[in-house]
GROMACS .gro file of N, CA and C in nm:
model
  339
    1UNK      N    1  -1.283   0.251   2.309
    1UNK     CA    2  -1.194   0.197   2.212
    1UNK      C    3  -1.139   0.063   2.258
    2UNK      N    4  -1.143   0.036   2.385
    2UNK     CA    5  -1.096  -0.092   2.435
    2UNK      C    6  -0.946  -0.105   2.439
    3UNK      N    7  -0.875   0.003   2.430
    3UNK     CA    8  -0.729   0.000   2.428
    3UNK      C    9  -0.679   0.091   2.540
    4UNK      N   10  -0.596   0.040   2.627
    4UNK     CA   11  -0.546   0.120   2.738
    4UNK      C   12  -0.397   0.145   2.725
    5UNK      N   13  -0.358   0.263   2.755
    5UNK     CA   14  -0.217   0.302   2.758
    5UNK      C   15  -0.207   0.395   2.877
    6UNK      N   16  -0.119   0.364   2.972
    6UNK     CA   17  -0.110   0.442   3.095
    6UNK      C   18  -0.072   0.587   3.068
    7UNK      N   19  -0.015   0.616   2.951
    7UNK     CA   20   0.023   0.753   2.918
    7UNK      C   21  -0.097   0.836   2.873
    8UNK      N   22  -0.207   0.773   2.839
    8UNK     CA   23  -0.324   0.845   2.789
    8UNK      C   24  -0.441   0.835   2.886
    9UNK      N   25  -0.503   0.947   2.910
    9UNK     CA   26  -0.624   0.949   2.991
    9UNK      C   27  -0.741   0.901   2.905
   10UNK      N   28  -0.856   0.872   2.967
   10UNK     CA   29  -0.974   0.838   2.887
   10UNK      C   30  -1.008   0.949   2.787
   11UNK      N   31  -0.985   1.076   2.827
   11UNK     CA   32  -1.011   1.188   2.736
   11UNK      C   33  -0.913   1.184   2.618
   12UNK      N   34  -0.790   1.143   2.645
   12UNK     CA   35  -0.691   1.132   2.538
   12UNK      C   36  -0.730   1.027   2.435
   13UNK      N   37  -0.777   0.912   2.483
   13UNK     CA   38  -0.823   0.808   2.391
   13UNK      C   39  -0.944   0.855   2.313
   14UNK      N   40  -1.032   0.931   2.379
   14UNK     CA   41  -1.149   0.985   2.310
   14UNK      C   42  -1.104   1.082   2.200
   15UNK      N   43  -1.003   1.165   2.230
   15UNK     CA   44  -0.950   1.256   2.130
   15UNK      C   45  -0.894   1.183   2.009
   16UNK      N   46  -0.824   1.073   2.033
   16UNK     CA   47  -0.771   0.993   1.923
   16UNK      C   48  -0.885   0.930   1.843
   17UNK      N   49  -0.984   0.878   1.914
   17UNK     CA   50  -1.097   0.814   1.848
   17UNK      C   51  -1.171   0.913   1.758
   18UNK      N   52  -1.181   1.038   1.801
   18UNK     CA   53  -1.253   1.141   1.726
   18UNK      C   54  -1.172   1.199   1.611
   19UNK      N   55  -1.044   1.172   1.608
   19UNK     CA   56  -0.956   1.232   1.508
   19UNK      C   57  -0.977   1.171   1.369
   20UNK      N   58  -0.986   1.257   1.269
   20UNK     CA   59  -0.996   1.209   1.131
   20UNK      C   60  -0.871   1.133   1.089
   21UNK      N   61  -0.762   1.158   1.157
   21UNK     CA   62  -0.636   1.092   1.124
   21UNK      C   63  -0.638   0.942   1.153
   22UNK      N   64  -0.728   0.900   1.242
   22UNK     CA   65  -0.732   0.760   1.282
   22UNK      C   66  -0.862   0.690   1.245
   23UNK      N   67  -0.942   0.751   1.159
   23UNK     CA   68  -1.067   0.687   1.115
   23UNK      C   69  -1.038   0.551   1.056
   24UNK      N   70  -1.109   0.450   1.102
   24UNK     CA   71  -1.094   0.315   1.049
   24UNK      C   72  -0.968   0.243   1.094
   25UNK      N   73  -0.892   0.301   1.186
   25UNK     CA   74  -0.769   0.239   1.233
   25UNK      C   75  -0.797   0.156   1.358
   26UNK      N   76  -0.746   0.036   1.362
   26UNK     CA   77  -0.765  -0.053   1.477
   26UNK      C   78  -0.696   0.005   1.601
   27UNK      N   79  -0.757  -0.020   1.718
   27UNK     CA   80  -0.703   0.031   1.844
   27UNK      C   81  -0.558  -0.012   1.866
   28UNK      N   82  -0.526  -0.135   1.831
   28UNK     CA   83  -0.388  -0.183   1.850
   28UNK      C   84  -0.290  -0.104   1.763
   29UNK      N   85  -0.333  -0.067   1.643
   29UNK     CA   86  -0.246   0.012   1.555
   29UNK      C   87  -0.231   0.155   1.606
   30UNK      N   88  -0.340   0.211   1.659
   30UNK     CA   89  -0.332   0.345   1.718
   30UNK      C   90  -0.234   0.345   1.833
   31UNK      N   91  -0.238   0.241   1.915
   31UNK     CA   92  -0.145   0.233   2.030
   31UNK      C   93   0.000   0.231   1.981
   32UNK      N   94   0.029   0.162   1.872
   32UNK     CA   95   0.164   0.159   1.818
   32UNK      C   96   0.207   0.299   1.773
   33UNK      N   97   0.115   0.370   1.708
   33UNK     CA   98   0.145   0.505   1.662
   33UNK      C   99   0.169   0.598   1.780
   34UNK      N  100   0.084   0.586   1.883
   34UNK     CA  101   0.098   0.668   2.003
   34UNK      C  102   0.235   0.651   2.066
   35UNK      N  103   0.285   0.531   2.064
   35UNK     CA  104   0.415   0.503   2.125
   35UNK      C  105   0.532   0.562   2.047
   36UNK      N  106   0.509   0.612   1.927
   36UNK     CA  107   0.615   0.676   1.849
   36UNK      C  108   0.639   0.821   1.890
   37UNK      N  109   0.541   0.881   1.955
   37UNK     CA  110   0.551   1.021   1.993
   37UNK      C  111   0.564   1.036   2.143
   38UNK      N  112   0.535   1.157   2.191
   38UNK     CA  113   0.536   1.180   2.335
   38UNK      C  114   0.427   1.281   2.368
   39UNK      N  115   0.390   1.285   2.495
   39UNK     CA  116   0.281   1.371   2.542
   39UNK      C  117   0.334   1.505   2.590
   40UNK      N  118   0.258   1.610   2.561
   40UNK     CA  119   0.282   1.742   2.618
   40UNK      C  120   0.160   1.775   2.703
   41UNK      N  121   0.182   1.812   2.826
   41UNK     CA  122   0.073   1.856   2.914
   41UNK      C  123   0.100   2.003   2.939
   42UNK      N  124   0.011   2.089   2.888
   42UNK     CA  125   0.038   2.232   2.889
   42UNK      C  126  -0.074   2.309   2.957
   43UNK      N  127  -0.039   2.427   3.002
   43UNK     CA  128  -0.135   2.516   3.068
   43UNK      C  129  -0.179   2.625   2.972
   44UNK      N  130  -0.301   2.679   2.991
   44UNK     CA  131  -0.345   2.790   2.907
   44UNK      C  132  -0.244   2.904   2.909
   45UNK      N  133  -0.217   2.960   2.791
   45UNK     CA  134  -0.120   3.067   2.777
   45UNK      C  135   0.021   3.019   2.747
   46UNK      N  136   0.046   2.892   2.766
   46UNK     CA  137   0.179   2.835   2.739
   46UNK      C  138   0.194   2.810   2.589
   47UNK      N  139   0.313   2.844   2.533
   47UNK     CA  140   0.338   2.823   2.391
   47UNK      C  141   0.377   2.680   2.361
   48UNK      N  142   0.316   2.626   2.256
   48UNK     CA  143   0.356   2.495   2.204
   48UNK      C  144   0.484   2.514   2.122
   49UNK      N  145   0.485   2.617   2.038
   49UNK     CA  146   0.604   2.659   1.966
   49UNK      C  147   0.591   2.808   1.935
   50UNK      N  148   0.703   2.870   1.904
   50UNK     CA  149   0.704   3.014   1.875
   50UNK      C  150   0.738   3.043   1.730
   51UNK      N  151   0.704   3.163   1.687
   51UNK     CA  152   0.738   3.207   1.552
   51UNK      C  153   0.890   3.202   1.537
   52UNK      N  154   0.935   3.144   1.427
   52UNK     CA  155   1.077   3.131   1.402
   52UNK      C  156   1.138   3.002   1.452
   53UNK      N  157   1.063   2.925   1.533
   53UNK     CA  158   1.112   2.794   1.578
   53UNK      C  159   1.123   2.700   1.458
   54UNK      N  160   1.215   2.606   1.466
   54UNK     CA  161   1.229   2.504   1.363
   54UNK      C  162   1.105   2.416   1.364
   55UNK      N  163   1.045   2.395   1.249
   55UNK     CA  164   0.924   2.313   1.238
   55UNK      C  165   0.962   2.168   1.216
   56UNK      N  166   0.944   2.086   1.319
   56UNK     CA  167   0.986   1.947   1.307
   56UNK      C  168   0.886   1.849   1.367
   57UNK      N  169   0.764   1.895   1.401
   57UNK     CA  170   0.668   1.807   1.465
   57UNK      C  171   0.526   1.834   1.417
   58UNK      N  172   0.446   1.731   1.419
   58UNK     CA  173   0.302   1.738   1.398
   58UNK      C  174   0.238   1.720   1.535
   59UNK      N  175   0.132   1.794   1.564
   59UNK     CA  176   0.065   1.788   1.693
   59UNK      C  177  -0.078   1.745   1.676
   60UNK      N  178  -0.121   1.652   1.759
   60UNK     CA  179  -0.259   1.605   1.761
   60UNK      C  180  -0.317   1.640   1.897
   61UNK      N  181  -0.426   1.714   1.899
   61UNK     CA  182  -0.485   1.760   2.025
   61UNK      C  183  -0.575   1.652   2.082
   62UNK      N  184  -0.541   1.607   2.202
   62UNK     CA  185  -0.617   1.502   2.269
   62UNK      C  186  -0.720   1.560   2.364
   63UNK      N  187  -0.692   1.678   2.415
   63UNK     CA  188  -0.788   1.749   2.500
   63UNK      C  189  -0.751   1.897   2.500
   64UNK      N  190  -0.849   1.982   2.520
   64UNK     CA  191  -0.824   2.125   2.525
   64UNK      C  192  -0.831   2.191   2.389
   65UNK      N  193  -0.758   2.300   2.375
   65UNK     CA  194  -0.763   2.382   2.253
   65UNK      C  195  -0.631   2.455   2.235
   66UNK      N  196  -0.590   2.473   2.110
   66UNK     CA  197  -0.467   2.544   2.077
   66UNK      C  198  -0.501   2.647   1.969
   67UNK      N  199  -0.440   2.765   1.978
   67UNK     CA  200  -0.461   2.870   1.878
   67UNK      C  201  -0.329   2.905   1.811
   68UNK      N  202  -0.337   2.931   1.681
   68UNK     CA  203  -0.222   2.984   1.608
   68UNK      C  204  -0.234   3.136   1.613
   69UNK      N  205  -0.126   3.201   1.657
   69UNK     CA  206  -0.126   3.346   1.678
   69UNK      C  207  -0.015   3.409   1.595
   70UNK      N  208  -0.050   3.515   1.522
   70UNK     CA  209   0.048   3.592   1.445
   70UNK      C  210   0.014   3.739   1.462
   71UNK      N  211   0.114   3.819   1.495
   71UNK     CA  212   0.091   3.962   1.514
   71UNK      C  213  -0.009   3.993   1.623
   72UNK      N  214  -0.014   3.907   1.724
   72UNK     CA  215  -0.106   3.927   1.836
   72UNK      C  216  -0.250   3.889   1.806
   73UNK      N  217  -0.278   3.840   1.685
   73UNK     CA  218  -0.412   3.803   1.646
   73UNK      C  219  -0.425   3.651   1.633
   74UNK      N  220  -0.537   3.596   1.679
   74UNK     CA  221  -0.563   3.454   1.662
   74UNK      C  222  -0.605   3.430   1.518
   75UNK      N  223  -0.530   3.345   1.450
   75UNK     CA  224  -0.557   3.313   1.310
   75UNK      C  225  -0.649   3.192   1.298
   76UNK      N  226  -0.625   3.094   1.382
   76UNK     CA  227  -0.702   2.969   1.376
   76UNK      C  228  -0.695   2.900   1.511
   77UNK      N  229  -0.802   2.825   1.544
   77UNK     CA  230  -0.804   2.744   1.665
   77UNK      C  231  -0.831   2.599   1.628
   78UNK      N  232  -0.769   2.510   1.705
   78UNK     CA  233  -0.793   2.367   1.688
   78UNK      C  234  -0.836   2.310   1.822
   79UNK      N  235  -0.921   2.207   1.816
   79UNK     CA  236  -0.969   2.141   1.937
   79UNK      C  237  -0.946   1.991   1.931
   80UNK      N  238  -1.012   1.919   2.019
   80UNK     CA  239  -0.995   1.775   2.036
   80UNK      C  240  -1.011   1.701   1.903
   81UNK      N  241  -0.915   1.614   1.876
   81UNK     CA  242  -0.917   1.531   1.756
   81UNK      C  243  -0.856   1.598   1.634
   82UNK      N  244  -0.822   1.727   1.644
   82UNK     CA  245  -0.764   1.799   1.531
   82UNK      C  246  -0.612   1.803   1.546
   83UNK      N  247  -0.545   1.822   1.433
   83UNK     CA  248  -0.399   1.828   1.434
   83UNK      C  249  -0.348   1.950   1.361
   84UNK      N  250  -0.224   1.985   1.388
   84UNK     CA  251  -0.161   2.098   1.321
   84UNK      C  252  -0.011   2.075   1.315
   85UNK      N  253   0.055   2.144   1.224
   85UNK     CA  254   0.199   2.131   1.208
   85UNK      C  255   0.239   2.027   1.106
   86UNK      N  256   0.142   1.974   1.031
   86UNK     CA  257   0.174   1.868   0.935
   86UNK      C  258   0.270   1.914   0.825
   87UNK      N  259   0.272   2.044   0.798
   87UNK     CA  260   0.366   2.093   0.696
   87UNK      C  261   0.510   2.062   0.734
   88UNK      N  262   0.537   2.051   0.863
   88UNK     CA  263   0.672   2.017   0.908
   88UNK      C  264   0.712   1.878   0.861
   89UNK      N  265   0.615   1.789   0.847
   89UNK     CA  266   0.644   1.652   0.805
   89UNK      C  267   0.644   1.639   0.653
   90UNK      N  268   0.580   1.733   0.585
   90UNK     CA  269   0.566   1.725   0.441
   90UNK      C  270   0.675   1.799   0.364
   91UNK      N  271   0.736   1.897   0.428
   91UNK     CA  272   0.838   1.978   0.361
   91UNK      C  273   0.972   1.907   0.362
   92UNK      N  274   1.041   1.915   0.252
   92UNK     CA  275   1.174   1.855   0.243
   92UNK      C  276   1.277   1.964   0.274
   93UNK      N  277   1.344   1.949   0.384
   93UNK     CA  278   1.442   2.049   0.424
   93UNK      C  279   1.395   2.127   0.545
   94UNK      N  280   1.468   2.231   0.578
   94UNK     CA  281   1.438   2.309   0.698
   94UNK      C  282   1.323   2.406   0.673
   95UNK      N  283   1.241   2.420   0.775
   95UNK     CA  284   1.128   2.511   0.769
   95UNK      C  285   1.114   2.577   0.905
   96UNK      N  286   1.090   2.706   0.905
   96UNK     CA  287   1.068   2.778   1.029
   96UNK      C  288   0.920   2.808   1.045
   97UNK      N  289   0.873   2.807   1.169
   97UNK     CA  290   0.734   2.839   1.197
   97UNK      C  291   0.709   2.986   1.163
   98UNK      N  292   0.596   3.013   1.101
   98UNK     CA  293   0.560   3.148   1.060
   98UNK      C  294   0.472   3.218   1.163
   99UNK      N  295   0.425   3.143   1.262
   99UNK     CA  296   0.341   3.197   1.369
   99UNK      C  297   0.367   3.115   1.493
  100UNK      N  298   0.307   3.153   1.604
  100UNK     CA  299   0.322   3.075   1.727
  100UNK      C  300   0.193   3.000   1.754
  101UNK      N  301   0.204   2.890   1.828
  101UNK     CA  302   0.087   2.814   1.872
  101UNK      C  303   0.081   2.826   2.023
  102UNK      N  304  -0.034   2.868   2.074
  102UNK     CA  305  -0.052   2.891   2.217
  102UNK      C  306  -0.174   2.818   2.267
  103UNK      N  307  -0.162   2.757   2.385
  103UNK     CA  308  -0.275   2.689   2.446
  103UNK      C  309  -0.378   2.792   2.490
  104UNK      N  310  -0.504   2.767   2.458
  104UNK     CA  311  -0.610   2.856   2.503
  104UNK      C  312  -0.701   2.788   2.603
  105UNK      N  313  -0.697   2.657   2.605
  105UNK     CA  314  -0.773   2.578   2.701
  105UNK      C  315  -0.688   2.455   2.731
  106UNK      N  316  -0.685   2.412   2.854
  106UNK     CA  317  -0.599   2.303   2.901
  106UNK      C  318  -0.593   2.187   2.802
  107UNK      N  319  -0.484   2.178   2.723
  107UNK     CA  320  -0.474   2.070   2.628
  107UNK      C  321  -0.366   1.969   2.662
  108UNK      N  322  -0.374   1.857   2.594
  108UNK     CA  323  -0.262   1.765   2.583
  108UNK      C  324  -0.244   1.745   2.435
  109UNK      N  325  -0.132   1.783   2.381
  109UNK     CA  326  -0.105   1.769   2.239
  109UNK      C  327   0.003   1.665   2.222
  110UNK      N  328  -0.014   1.575   2.128
  110UNK     CA  329   0.081   1.467   2.107
  110UNK      C  330   0.162   1.495   1.982
  111UNK      N  331   0.288   1.538   1.997
  111UNK     CA  332   0.368   1.560   1.878
  111UNK      C  333   0.424   1.430   1.822
  112UNK      N  334   0.445   1.429   1.695
  112UNK     CA  335   0.503   1.314   1.629
  112UNK      C  336   0.609   1.365   1.532
  113UNK      N  337   0.731   1.320   1.548
  113UNK     CA  338   0.841   1.366   1.461
  113UNK      C  339   0.843   1.289   1.331
   0.00000   0.00000   0.00000
């Protein structure tokens, strides 16, 4: 991509490049967007958020994998370049998470408020 940010690994930039959210977006503009959020570095089994938590962030997976879990069952998995939690940004007012998100493979997810 030709854009460097010390907060992102080469794998992180690859994840952004692969994301449908940034198709056709210039590297300089992606860097500006990246600077609006913050990085989460998580271990497998660690929760990104839990059921009943206030929904206030969108997450973009830069590396690894995250699963949505409800009732002990995996409902959906997301990998590199995919995002989840967008309903938190689209809903007007307070919203609680209906399931938990758990890391299943070493990810870095970038939330954006």
